[in-house]
């Protein structure tokens, strides 16, 4: 996106009826959308993480990521010195990733529908854990086989400043604050935009403690 359209989205998110904030041509923030689901969601998340705990992964360039990762679903995202990829097995124990709990899948499908993407069939849920100071550098998500499906993300815990860039790494990103319970849906022409997360500020969240956990649902296979 460039020119007048970019300017339109640059300053403030456009308010939409139904509590949708449009942040890109086909991207929406659903403020607090996950809040009614939280009590169902957290015990499931705990079960998943007991089976596949958070771990810090190394990028092909040899850097240890500051965010710790896990996954659930048929496919999980991993990185090591050989590259980035989706795998049906958790490299930590060579066992399948934990199944995607129904509550998580239903939340993601329902949010996607709310944003205009019906028939979302996520097969992977990446779980990122940020402690204060952790960040995610500007990148594109290009390891999924299906770019026509949206990505749905659920923010939990400490707030974050999300960086929403363009299709070129050098495009100046817009900043979007994300809070506990916010759900974001990215799709269509926005699916391959560069994005990242600024370093998380010190803090203690009343429900989640001193951390931010982000769930991202994708159709990867
Ligand atoms: C925008 N995670 O796991 S939300 C990631 O908050 C990732 O943990 C961030 O970027 C986080 O890859 C950002 C998710 C997100 C995922 C895919 C996108 C935002 C996106 C694809 C296109 C545009
Ligand atoms: Fe990403």
GROMACS .gro file of C-alpha atoms in nm, residues 10-219:
model
  210
   10UNK     CA    1  -0.111   0.598   0.884
   11UNK     CA    2  -0.238   0.837   1.149
   12UNK     CA    3  -0.511   0.664   1.345
   13UNK     CA    4  -0.695   0.337   1.304
   14UNK     CA    5  -1.033   0.378   1.139
   15UNK     CA    6  -1.325   0.303   1.368
   16UNK     CA    7  -1.568   0.048   1.227
   17UNK     CA    8  -1.914  -0.046   1.346
   18UNK     CA    9  -1.913  -0.356   1.566
   19UNK     CA   10  -1.593  -0.264   1.749
   20UNK     CA   11  -1.363  -0.339   1.458
   21UNK     CA   12  -1.065  -0.109   1.413
   22UNK     CA   13  -0.929  -0.128   1.061
   23UNK     CA   14  -0.547  -0.104   1.052
   24UNK     CA   15  -0.490  -0.210   0.692
   25UNK     CA   16  -0.686  -0.276   0.376
   26UNK     CA   17  -0.776  -0.625   0.502
   27UNK     CA   18  -0.663  -0.613   0.867
   28UNK     CA   19  -0.868  -0.549   1.180
   29UNK     CA   20  -0.814  -0.515   1.555
   30UNK     CA   21  -1.103  -0.661   1.756
   31UNK     CA   22  -1.053  -0.488   2.093
   32UNK     CA   23  -1.107  -0.719   2.391
   33UNK     CA   24  -1.255  -0.987   2.166
   34UNK     CA   25  -1.082  -1.270   2.359
   35UNK     CA   26  -1.189  -1.148   2.706
   36UNK     CA   27  -1.510  -1.358   2.726
   37UNK     CA   28  -1.304  -1.665   2.626
   38UNK     CA   29  -1.016  -1.621   2.872
   39UNK     CA   30  -1.142  -1.854   3.144
   40UNK     CA   31  -1.181  -2.138   2.893
   41UNK     CA   32  -0.859  -2.052   2.718
   42UNK     CA   33  -0.605  -2.032   3.002
   43UNK     CA   34  -0.644  -2.389   3.138
   44UNK     CA   35  -0.609  -2.524   2.781
   45UNK     CA   36  -0.300  -2.312   2.728
   46UNK     CA   37  -0.152  -2.447   3.051
   47UNK     CA   38  -0.211  -2.805   2.931
   48UNK     CA   39  -0.043  -2.735   2.597
   49UNK     CA   40   0.259  -2.574   2.763
   50UNK     CA   41   0.301  -2.862   3.010
   51UNK     CA   42   0.344  -3.092   2.708
   52UNK     CA   43   0.550  -2.856   2.487
   53UNK     CA   44   0.713  -2.594   2.711
   54UNK     CA   45   0.844  -2.257   2.591
   55UNK     CA   46   1.196  -2.264   2.458
   56UNK     CA   47   1.421  -2.005   2.296
   57UNK     CA   48   1.513  -2.096   1.940
   58UNK     CA   49   1.816  -2.007   1.729
   59UNK     CA   50   1.773  -1.842   1.388
   60UNK     CA   51   1.960  -1.963   1.079
   61UNK     CA   52   2.185  -1.657   1.129
   62UNK     CA   53   2.290  -1.791   1.469
   63UNK     CA   54   2.094  -1.547   1.689
   64UNK     CA   55   1.890  -1.669   1.986
   65UNK     CA   56   1.538  -1.523   1.963
   66UNK     CA   57   1.441  -1.314   2.266
   67UNK     CA   58   1.082  -1.443   2.251
   68UNK     CA   59   1.037  -1.803   2.368
   69UNK     CA   60   0.818  -2.026   2.149
   70UNK     CA   61   0.589  -2.323   2.156
   71UNK     CA   62   0.313  -2.448   1.925
   72UNK     CA   63   0.002  -2.659   1.913
   73UNK     CA   64  -0.194  -2.806   1.626
   74UNK     CA   65  -0.099  -3.037   1.339
   75UNK     CA   66   0.202  -2.820   1.258
   76UNK     CA   67   0.438  -2.613   1.470
   77UNK     CA   68   0.688  -2.350   1.362
   78UNK     CA   69   1.053  -2.409   1.440
   79UNK     CA   70   1.387  -2.257   1.358
   80UNK     CA   71   1.742  -2.380   1.396
   81UNK     CA   72   2.072  -2.325   1.216
   82UNK     CA   73   1.935  -2.515   0.912
   83UNK     CA   74   1.641  -2.278   0.858
   84UNK     CA   75   1.280  -2.190   0.939
   85UNK     CA   76   1.004  -2.443   0.878
   86UNK     CA   77   0.679  -2.597   0.996
   87UNK     CA   78   0.705  -2.946   1.137
   88UNK     CA   79   0.449  -3.199   1.266
   89UNK     CA   80   0.694  -3.291   1.547
   90UNK     CA   81   0.823  -3.090   1.841
   91UNK     CA   82   1.203  -3.099   1.789
   92UNK     CA   83   1.249  -3.108   2.167
   93UNK     CA   84   1.117  -3.466   2.198
   94UNK     CA   85   1.033  -3.569   1.839
   95UNK     CA   86   0.668  -3.614   1.948
   96UNK     CA   87   0.367  -3.454   1.774
   97UNK     CA   88   0.282  -3.105   1.899
   98UNK     CA   89  -0.011  -3.093   2.143
   99UNK     CA   90  -0.349  -3.090   1.965
  100UNK     CA   91  -0.507  -2.748   1.914
  101UNK     CA   92  -0.768  -2.716   2.192
  102UNK     CA   93  -1.125  -2.659   2.067
  103UNK     CA   94  -1.161  -2.336   2.266
  104UNK     CA   95  -0.855  -2.186   2.093
  105UNK     CA   96  -0.965  -2.296   1.746
  106UNK     CA   97  -1.320  -2.167   1.800
  107UNK     CA   98  -1.195  -1.828   1.916
  108UNK     CA   99  -0.970  -1.796   1.608
  109UNK     CA  100  -1.238  -1.907   1.361
  110UNK     CA  101  -1.496  -1.679   1.519
  111UNK     CA  102  -1.261  -1.376   1.507
  112UNK     CA  103  -1.168  -1.449   1.143
  113UNK     CA  104  -1.537  -1.462   1.052
  114UNK     CA  105  -1.594  -1.131   1.234
  115UNK     CA  106  -1.324  -0.976   1.014
  116UNK     CA  107  -1.475  -1.110   0.693
  117UNK     CA  108  -1.271  -1.428   0.648
  118UNK     CA  109  -1.515  -1.719   0.661
  119UNK     CA  110  -1.399  -2.081   0.633
  120UNK     CA  111  -1.072  -2.021   0.822
  121UNK     CA  112  -0.921  -2.363   0.894
  122UNK     CA  113  -0.614  -2.310   1.117
  123UNK     CA  114  -0.378  -2.607   1.147
  124UNK     CA  115  -0.104  -2.431   1.346
  125UNK     CA  116  -0.103  -2.212   1.655
  126UNK     CA  117   0.229  -2.051   1.745
  127UNK     CA  118   0.267  -1.940   2.102
  128UNK     CA  119   0.517  -1.662   2.169
  129UNK     CA  120   0.623  -1.559   2.519
  130UNK     CA  121   0.779  -1.219   2.577
  131UNK     CA  122   0.932  -1.115   2.908
  132UNK     CA  123   1.011  -0.743   2.953
  133UNK     CA  124   1.286  -0.647   2.705
  134UNK     CA  125   1.196  -0.925   2.458
  135UNK     CA  126   1.101  -0.814   2.105
  136UNK     CA  127   1.046  -0.942   1.755
  137UNK     CA  128   1.237  -0.778   1.473
  138UNK     CA  129   1.065  -0.674   1.150
  139UNK     CA  130   0.997  -0.984   0.935
  140UNK     CA  131   0.749  -1.141   0.693
  141UNK     CA  132   0.566  -1.469   0.761
  142UNK     CA  133   0.645  -1.669   0.450
  143UNK     CA  134   0.673  -2.029   0.568
  144UNK     CA  135   0.302  -2.106   0.530
  145UNK     CA  136   0.186  -2.283   0.217
  146UNK     CA  137  -0.141  -2.091   0.197
  147UNK     CA  138  -0.125  -1.707   0.185
  148UNK     CA  139  -0.494  -1.678   0.100
  149UNK     CA  140  -0.581  -1.770   0.462
  150UNK     CA  141  -0.558  -1.492   0.721
  151UNK     CA  142  -0.344  -1.493   1.036
  152UNK     CA  143  -0.529  -1.441   1.364
  153UNK     CA  144  -0.341  -1.327   1.674
  154UNK     CA  145  -0.452  -1.312   2.037
  155UNK     CA  146  -0.262  -1.087   2.279
  156UNK     CA  147  -0.247  -1.182   2.648
  157UNK     CA  148  -0.077  -1.011   2.940
  158UNK     CA  149   0.153  -0.708   2.920
  159UNK     CA  150   0.081  -0.454   2.647
  160UNK     CA  151   0.288  -0.439   2.329
  161UNK     CA  152   0.357  -0.194   2.053
  162UNK     CA  153   0.305  -0.383   1.730
  163UNK     CA  154   0.490  -0.256   1.423
  164UNK     CA  155   0.291  -0.286   1.102
  165UNK     CA  156   0.514  -0.222   0.804
  166UNK     CA  157   0.466  -0.240   0.431
  167UNK     CA  158   0.571  -0.483   0.162
  168UNK     CA  159   0.926  -0.347   0.156
  169UNK     CA  160   1.148  -0.386   0.464
  170UNK     CA  161   1.234  -0.015   0.440
  171UNK     CA  162   0.867   0.098   0.449
  172UNK     CA  163   0.807   0.298   0.767
  173UNK     CA  164   0.590   0.089   1.001
  174UNK     CA  165   0.279   0.220   1.175
  175UNK     CA  166   0.254   0.152   1.550
  176UNK     CA  167  -0.047  -0.029   1.696
  177UNK     CA  168  -0.085  -0.077   2.073
  178UNK     CA  169  -0.211  -0.423   2.166
  179UNK     CA  170  -0.357  -0.507   2.507
  180UNK     CA  171  -0.469  -0.816   2.700
  181UNK     CA  172  -0.761  -0.972   2.514
  182UNK     CA  173  -0.714  -0.792   2.182
  183UNK     CA  174  -0.745  -1.006   1.870
  184UNK     CA  175  -0.599  -0.903   1.534
  185UNK     CA  176  -0.687  -1.052   1.197
  186UNK     CA  177  -0.451  -0.998   0.903
  187UNK     CA  178  -0.542  -1.120   0.559
  188UNK     CA  179  -0.550  -1.068   0.186
  189UNK     CA  180  -0.321  -0.794   0.061
  190UNK     CA  181  -0.182  -0.738   0.415
  191UNK     CA  182  -0.079  -1.100   0.468
  192UNK     CA  183   0.282  -1.052   0.354
  193UNK     CA  184   0.347  -0.713   0.512
  194UNK     CA  185   0.654  -0.675   0.731
  195UNK     CA  186   0.574  -0.668   1.103
  196UNK     CA  187   0.739  -0.687   1.444
  197UNK     CA  188   0.702  -0.613   1.813
  198UNK     CA  189   0.888  -0.339   2.006
  199UNK     CA  190   1.068  -0.444   2.327
  200UNK     CA  191   0.807  -0.519   2.595
  201UNK     CA  192   0.811  -0.270   2.884
  202UNK     CA  193   0.858  -0.379   3.246
  203UNK     CA  194   0.532  -0.453   3.420
  204UNK     CA  195   0.314  -0.699   3.600
  205UNK     CA  196  -0.018  -0.800   3.446
  206UNK     CA  197  -0.289  -0.885   3.703
  207UNK     CA  198  -0.386  -1.209   3.525
  208UNK     CA  199  -0.074  -1.311   3.330
  209UNK     CA  200   0.206  -1.177   3.552
  210UNK     CA  201   0.527  -1.022   3.415
  211UNK     CA  202   0.492  -1.145   3.057
  212UNK     CA  203   0.311  -1.115   2.726
  213UNK     CA  204   0.187  -1.428   2.550
  214UNK     CA  205   0.077  -1.408   2.189
  215UNK     CA  206  -0.109  -1.683   2.007
  216UNK     CA  207  -0.104  -1.679   1.626
  217UNK     CA  208  -0.329  -1.908   1.429
  218UNK     CA  209  -0.237  -1.993   1.071
  219UNK     CA  210  -0.314  -2.227   0.788
   0.00000   0.00000   0.00000
